[in-house]
PDB file of C-alpha atoms in Angstrom:
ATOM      1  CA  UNK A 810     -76.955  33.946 -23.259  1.00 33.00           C
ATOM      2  CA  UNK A 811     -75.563  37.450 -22.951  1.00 32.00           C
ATOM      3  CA  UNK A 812     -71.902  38.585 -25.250  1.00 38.00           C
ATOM      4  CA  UNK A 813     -70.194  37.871 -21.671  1.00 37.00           C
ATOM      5  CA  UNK A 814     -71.372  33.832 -21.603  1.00 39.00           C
ATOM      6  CA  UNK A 815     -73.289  34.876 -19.257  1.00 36.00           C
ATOM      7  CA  UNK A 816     -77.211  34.143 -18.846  1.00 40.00           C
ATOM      8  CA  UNK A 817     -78.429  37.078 -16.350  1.00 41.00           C
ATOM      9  CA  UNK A 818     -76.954  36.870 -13.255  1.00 42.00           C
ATOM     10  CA  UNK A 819     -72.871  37.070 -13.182  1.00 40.00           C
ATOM     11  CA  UNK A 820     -72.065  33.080 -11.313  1.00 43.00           C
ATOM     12  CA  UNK A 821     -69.366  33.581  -8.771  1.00 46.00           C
ATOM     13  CA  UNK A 822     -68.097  29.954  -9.590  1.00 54.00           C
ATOM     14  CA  UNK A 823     -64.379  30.607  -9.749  1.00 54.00           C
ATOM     15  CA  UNK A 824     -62.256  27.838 -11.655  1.00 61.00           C
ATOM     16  CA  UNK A 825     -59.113  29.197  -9.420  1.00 67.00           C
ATOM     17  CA  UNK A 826     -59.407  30.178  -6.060  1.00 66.00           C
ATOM     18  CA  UNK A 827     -56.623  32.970  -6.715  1.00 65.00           C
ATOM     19  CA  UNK A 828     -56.812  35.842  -4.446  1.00 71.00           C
ATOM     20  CA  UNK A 829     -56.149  38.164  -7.544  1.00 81.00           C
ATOM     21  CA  UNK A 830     -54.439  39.679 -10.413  1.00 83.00           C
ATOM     22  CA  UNK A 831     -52.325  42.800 -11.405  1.00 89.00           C
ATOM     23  CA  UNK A 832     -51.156  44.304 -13.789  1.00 91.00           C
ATOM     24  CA  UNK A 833     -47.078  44.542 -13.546  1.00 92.00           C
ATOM     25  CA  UNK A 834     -45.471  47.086 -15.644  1.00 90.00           C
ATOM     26  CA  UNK A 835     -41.852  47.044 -16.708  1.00 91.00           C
ATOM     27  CA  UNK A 836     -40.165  50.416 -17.215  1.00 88.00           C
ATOM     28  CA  UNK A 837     -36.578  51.608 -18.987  1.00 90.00           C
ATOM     29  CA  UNK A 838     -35.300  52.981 -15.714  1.00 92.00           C
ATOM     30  CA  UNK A 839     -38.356  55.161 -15.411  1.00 90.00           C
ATOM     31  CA  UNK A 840     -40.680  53.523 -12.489  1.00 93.00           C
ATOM     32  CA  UNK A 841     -39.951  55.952 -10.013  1.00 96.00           C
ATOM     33  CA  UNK A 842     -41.147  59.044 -12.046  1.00 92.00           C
ATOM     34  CA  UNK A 843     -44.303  56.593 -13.471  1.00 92.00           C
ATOM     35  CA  UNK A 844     -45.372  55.214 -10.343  1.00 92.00           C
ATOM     36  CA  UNK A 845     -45.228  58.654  -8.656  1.00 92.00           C
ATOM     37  CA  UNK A 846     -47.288  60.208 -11.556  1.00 86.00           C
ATOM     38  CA  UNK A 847     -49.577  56.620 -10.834  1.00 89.00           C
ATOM     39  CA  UNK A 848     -50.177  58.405  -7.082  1.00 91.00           C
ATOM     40  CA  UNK A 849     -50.687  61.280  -7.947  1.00 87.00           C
ATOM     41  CA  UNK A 850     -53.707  60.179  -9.967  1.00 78.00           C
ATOM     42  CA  UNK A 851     -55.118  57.726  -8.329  1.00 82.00           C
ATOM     43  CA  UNK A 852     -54.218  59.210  -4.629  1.00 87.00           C
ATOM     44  CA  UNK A 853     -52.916  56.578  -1.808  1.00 92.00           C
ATOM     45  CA  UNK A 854     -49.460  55.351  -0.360  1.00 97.00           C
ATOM     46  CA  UNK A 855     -47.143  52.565  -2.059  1.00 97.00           C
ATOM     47  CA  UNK A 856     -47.306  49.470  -0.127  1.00 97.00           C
ATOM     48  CA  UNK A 857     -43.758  48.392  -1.291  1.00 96.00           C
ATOM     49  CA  UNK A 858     -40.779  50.920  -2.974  1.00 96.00           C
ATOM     50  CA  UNK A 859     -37.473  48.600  -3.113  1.00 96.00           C
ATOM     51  CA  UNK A 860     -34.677  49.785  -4.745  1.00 97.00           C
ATOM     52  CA  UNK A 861     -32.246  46.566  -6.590  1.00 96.00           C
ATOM     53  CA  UNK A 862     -29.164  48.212  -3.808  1.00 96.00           C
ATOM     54  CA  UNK A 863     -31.929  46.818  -1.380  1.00 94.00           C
ATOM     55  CA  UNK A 864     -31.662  42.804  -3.073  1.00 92.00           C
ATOM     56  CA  UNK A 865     -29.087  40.380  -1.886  1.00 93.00           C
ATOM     57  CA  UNK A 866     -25.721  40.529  -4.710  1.00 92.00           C
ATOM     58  CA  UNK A 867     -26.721  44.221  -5.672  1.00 93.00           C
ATOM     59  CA  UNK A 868     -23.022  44.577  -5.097  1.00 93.00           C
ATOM     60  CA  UNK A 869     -22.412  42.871  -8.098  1.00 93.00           C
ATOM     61  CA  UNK A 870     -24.972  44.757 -10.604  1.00 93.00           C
ATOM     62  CA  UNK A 871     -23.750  48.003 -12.118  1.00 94.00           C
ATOM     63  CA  UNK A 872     -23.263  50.816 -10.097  1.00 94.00           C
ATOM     64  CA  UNK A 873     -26.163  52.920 -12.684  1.00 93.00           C
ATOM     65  CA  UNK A 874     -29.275  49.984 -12.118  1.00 94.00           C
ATOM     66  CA  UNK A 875     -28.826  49.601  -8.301  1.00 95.00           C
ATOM     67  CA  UNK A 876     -30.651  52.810  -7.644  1.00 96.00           C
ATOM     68  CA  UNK A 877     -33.126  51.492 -10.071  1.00 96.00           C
ATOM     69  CA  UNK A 878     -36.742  50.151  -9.009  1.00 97.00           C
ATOM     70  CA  UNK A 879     -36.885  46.894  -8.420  1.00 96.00           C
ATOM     71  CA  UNK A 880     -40.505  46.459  -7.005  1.00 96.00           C
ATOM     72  CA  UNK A 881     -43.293  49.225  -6.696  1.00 97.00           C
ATOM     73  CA  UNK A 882     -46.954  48.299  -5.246  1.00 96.00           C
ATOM     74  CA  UNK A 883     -49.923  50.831  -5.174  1.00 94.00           C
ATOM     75  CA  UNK A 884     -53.187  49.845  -3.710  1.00 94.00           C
ATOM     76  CA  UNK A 885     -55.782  50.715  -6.362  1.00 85.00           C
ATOM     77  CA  UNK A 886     -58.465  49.364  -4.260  1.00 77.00           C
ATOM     78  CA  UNK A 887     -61.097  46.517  -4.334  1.00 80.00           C
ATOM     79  CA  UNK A 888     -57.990  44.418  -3.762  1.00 84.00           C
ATOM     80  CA  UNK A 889     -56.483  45.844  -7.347  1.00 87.00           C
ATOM     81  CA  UNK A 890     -52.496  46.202  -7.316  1.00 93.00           C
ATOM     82  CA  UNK A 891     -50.607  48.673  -9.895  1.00 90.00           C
ATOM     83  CA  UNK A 892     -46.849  47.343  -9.601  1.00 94.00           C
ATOM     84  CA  UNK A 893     -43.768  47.686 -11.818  1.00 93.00           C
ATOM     85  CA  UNK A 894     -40.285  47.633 -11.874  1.00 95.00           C
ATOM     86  CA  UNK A 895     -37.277  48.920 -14.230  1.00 95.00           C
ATOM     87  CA  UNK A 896     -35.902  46.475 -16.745  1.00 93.00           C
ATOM     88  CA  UNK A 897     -32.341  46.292 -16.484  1.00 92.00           C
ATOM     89  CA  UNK A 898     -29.957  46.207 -19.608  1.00 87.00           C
ATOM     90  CA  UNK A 899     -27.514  43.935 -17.839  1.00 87.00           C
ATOM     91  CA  UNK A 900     -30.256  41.322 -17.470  1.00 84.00           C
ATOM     92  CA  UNK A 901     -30.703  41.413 -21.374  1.00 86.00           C
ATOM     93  CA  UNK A 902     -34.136  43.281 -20.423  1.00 86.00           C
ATOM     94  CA  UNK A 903     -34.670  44.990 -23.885  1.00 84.00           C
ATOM     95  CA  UNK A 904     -37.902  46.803 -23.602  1.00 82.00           C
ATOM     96  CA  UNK A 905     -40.381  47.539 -26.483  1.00 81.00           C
ATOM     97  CA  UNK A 906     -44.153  48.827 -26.204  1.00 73.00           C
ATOM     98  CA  UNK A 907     -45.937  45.933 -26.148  1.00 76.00           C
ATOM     99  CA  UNK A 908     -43.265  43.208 -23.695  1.00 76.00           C
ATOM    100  CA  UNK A 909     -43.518  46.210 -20.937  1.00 80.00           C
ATOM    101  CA  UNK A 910     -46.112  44.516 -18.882  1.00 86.00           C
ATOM    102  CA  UNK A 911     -46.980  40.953 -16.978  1.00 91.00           C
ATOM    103  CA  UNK A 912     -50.231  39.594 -15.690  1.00 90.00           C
ATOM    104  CA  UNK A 913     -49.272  39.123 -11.990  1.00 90.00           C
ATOM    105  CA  UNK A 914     -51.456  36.186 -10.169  1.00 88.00           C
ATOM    106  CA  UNK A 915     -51.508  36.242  -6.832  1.00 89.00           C
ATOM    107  CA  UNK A 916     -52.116  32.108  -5.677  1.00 89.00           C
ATOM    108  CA  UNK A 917     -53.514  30.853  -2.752  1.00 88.00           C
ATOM    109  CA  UNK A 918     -51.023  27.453  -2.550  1.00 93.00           C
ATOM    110  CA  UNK A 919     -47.832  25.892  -3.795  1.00 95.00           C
ATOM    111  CA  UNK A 920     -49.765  23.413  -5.530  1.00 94.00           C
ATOM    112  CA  UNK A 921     -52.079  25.939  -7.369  1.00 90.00           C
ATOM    113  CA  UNK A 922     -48.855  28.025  -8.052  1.00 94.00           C
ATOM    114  CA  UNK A 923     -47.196  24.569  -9.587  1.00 95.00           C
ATOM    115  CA  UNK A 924     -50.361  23.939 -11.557  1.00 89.00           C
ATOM    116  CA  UNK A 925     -50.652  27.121 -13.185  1.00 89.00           C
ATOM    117  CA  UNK A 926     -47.287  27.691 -13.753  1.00 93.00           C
ATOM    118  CA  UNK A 927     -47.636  24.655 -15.348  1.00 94.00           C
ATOM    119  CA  UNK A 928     -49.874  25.436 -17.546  1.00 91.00           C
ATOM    120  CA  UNK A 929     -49.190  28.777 -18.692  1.00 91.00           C
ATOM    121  CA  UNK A 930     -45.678  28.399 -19.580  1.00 93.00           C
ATOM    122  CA  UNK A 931     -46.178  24.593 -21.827  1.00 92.00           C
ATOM    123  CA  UNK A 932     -44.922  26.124 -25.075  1.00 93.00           C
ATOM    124  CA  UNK A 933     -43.805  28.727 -23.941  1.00 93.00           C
ATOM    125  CA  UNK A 934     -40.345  29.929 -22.349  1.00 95.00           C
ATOM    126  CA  UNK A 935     -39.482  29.671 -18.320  1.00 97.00           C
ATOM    127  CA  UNK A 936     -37.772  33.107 -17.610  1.00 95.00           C
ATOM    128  CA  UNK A 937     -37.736  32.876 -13.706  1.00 97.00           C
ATOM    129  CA  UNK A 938     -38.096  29.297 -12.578  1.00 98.00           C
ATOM    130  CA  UNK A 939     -40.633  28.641  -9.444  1.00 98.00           C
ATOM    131  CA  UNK A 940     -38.273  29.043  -6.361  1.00 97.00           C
ATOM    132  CA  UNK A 941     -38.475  29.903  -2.482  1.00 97.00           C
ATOM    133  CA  UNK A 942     -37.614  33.629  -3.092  1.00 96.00           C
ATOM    134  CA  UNK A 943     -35.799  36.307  -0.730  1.00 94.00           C
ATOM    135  CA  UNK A 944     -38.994  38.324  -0.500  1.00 93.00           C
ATOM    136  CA  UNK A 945     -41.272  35.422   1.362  1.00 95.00           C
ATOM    137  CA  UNK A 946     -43.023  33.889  -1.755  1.00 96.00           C
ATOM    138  CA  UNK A 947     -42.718  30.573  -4.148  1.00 98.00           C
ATOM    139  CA  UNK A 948     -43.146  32.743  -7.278  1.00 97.00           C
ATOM    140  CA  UNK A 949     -42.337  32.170 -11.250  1.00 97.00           C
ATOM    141  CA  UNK A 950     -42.291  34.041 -14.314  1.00 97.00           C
ATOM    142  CA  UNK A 951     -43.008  32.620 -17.885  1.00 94.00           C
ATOM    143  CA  UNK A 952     -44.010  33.807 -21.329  1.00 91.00           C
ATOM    144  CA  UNK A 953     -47.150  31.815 -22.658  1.00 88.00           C
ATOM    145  CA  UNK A 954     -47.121  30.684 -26.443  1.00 85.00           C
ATOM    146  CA  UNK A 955     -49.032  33.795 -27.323  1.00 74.00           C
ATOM    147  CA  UNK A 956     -46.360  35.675 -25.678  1.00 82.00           C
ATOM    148  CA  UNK A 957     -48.136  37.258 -22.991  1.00 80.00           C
ATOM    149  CA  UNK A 958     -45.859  37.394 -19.674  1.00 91.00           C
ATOM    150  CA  UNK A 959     -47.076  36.302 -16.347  1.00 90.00           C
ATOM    151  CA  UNK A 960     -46.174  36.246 -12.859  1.00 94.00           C
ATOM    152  CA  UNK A 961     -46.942  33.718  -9.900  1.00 93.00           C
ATOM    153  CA  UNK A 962     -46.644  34.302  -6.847  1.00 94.00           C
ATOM    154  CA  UNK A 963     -47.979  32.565  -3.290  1.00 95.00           C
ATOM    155  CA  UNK A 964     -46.731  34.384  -0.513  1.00 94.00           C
ATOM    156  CA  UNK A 965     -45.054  31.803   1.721  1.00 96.00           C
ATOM    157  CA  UNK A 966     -46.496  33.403   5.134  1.00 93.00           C
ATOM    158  CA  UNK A 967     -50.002  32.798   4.081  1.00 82.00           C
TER     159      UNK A 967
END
């Protein structure tokens, strides 16, 4: 058996049938300048640029964070994602090297999304409970007990 647990040949038995996962990186009002710097090195078009003044209630977030970023996507290929969004101070986003990130999962059904959700936040602390969202998906977000932070989402059009 190799380092990997693996014994030659890499086994394509998958334990969740997820279509994938991203990174997701959280920025202090600076996505727009990172994500463009992002293109510029790895080349391609964003797949998604929303602004929080595009989000239902924006009206009622302060007039500085609704020009913010609240979703970029870049295609990295291979099915890879780079996406991130700016934490917002009124949220009580406080952002330190280190909590500036989430694991994003991409899920192939409600029930898998329930599952892992589940899972993944027992011990840990529900930040965005699973809901039917504005944007088309059932997604989550919760911090594990190791304090990594992860995102579900199944898009609802699937």
């Amino acid at each position: 058996m190799s380092v990997f647990g693996t014994t030659g040949s890499v086994s394509r038995r998958y334990l969740c049938p997820m279509l994938n996962v991203n990174p997701y990186l959280n920025f202090p009002g600076t996505t727009e300048e990172a994500m463009n710097f992002y293109k510029s090195v790895f080349g391609g078009e964003f797949t998604a640029f929303a602004r929080f003044s595009d989000s239902p209630g924006h009206e009622k977030m302060p007039k500085a964070e609704q020009n913010m970023i609240m979703h970029a996507a870049l295609p990295l290929g291979n099915g890879h994602t780079l996406m991130a969004t700016d934490a917002l101070e009124s949220m009580g986003q406080d952002l330190v090297t280190g909590n500036n990130y989430y694991i994003n999962l991409a899920t192939e059904s409600e029930e898998e999304t329930n599952r892992l959700f589940k899972g993944l936040s027992a011990g840990g602390k529900i930040e965005m409970p699973l809901n039917r969202t504005f944007w088309g998906a059932y997604a989550g977000m919760c911090r594990d007990r190791y304090g990594v932070q992860w995102m579900l989402n199944y898009d609802l059009s699937s």
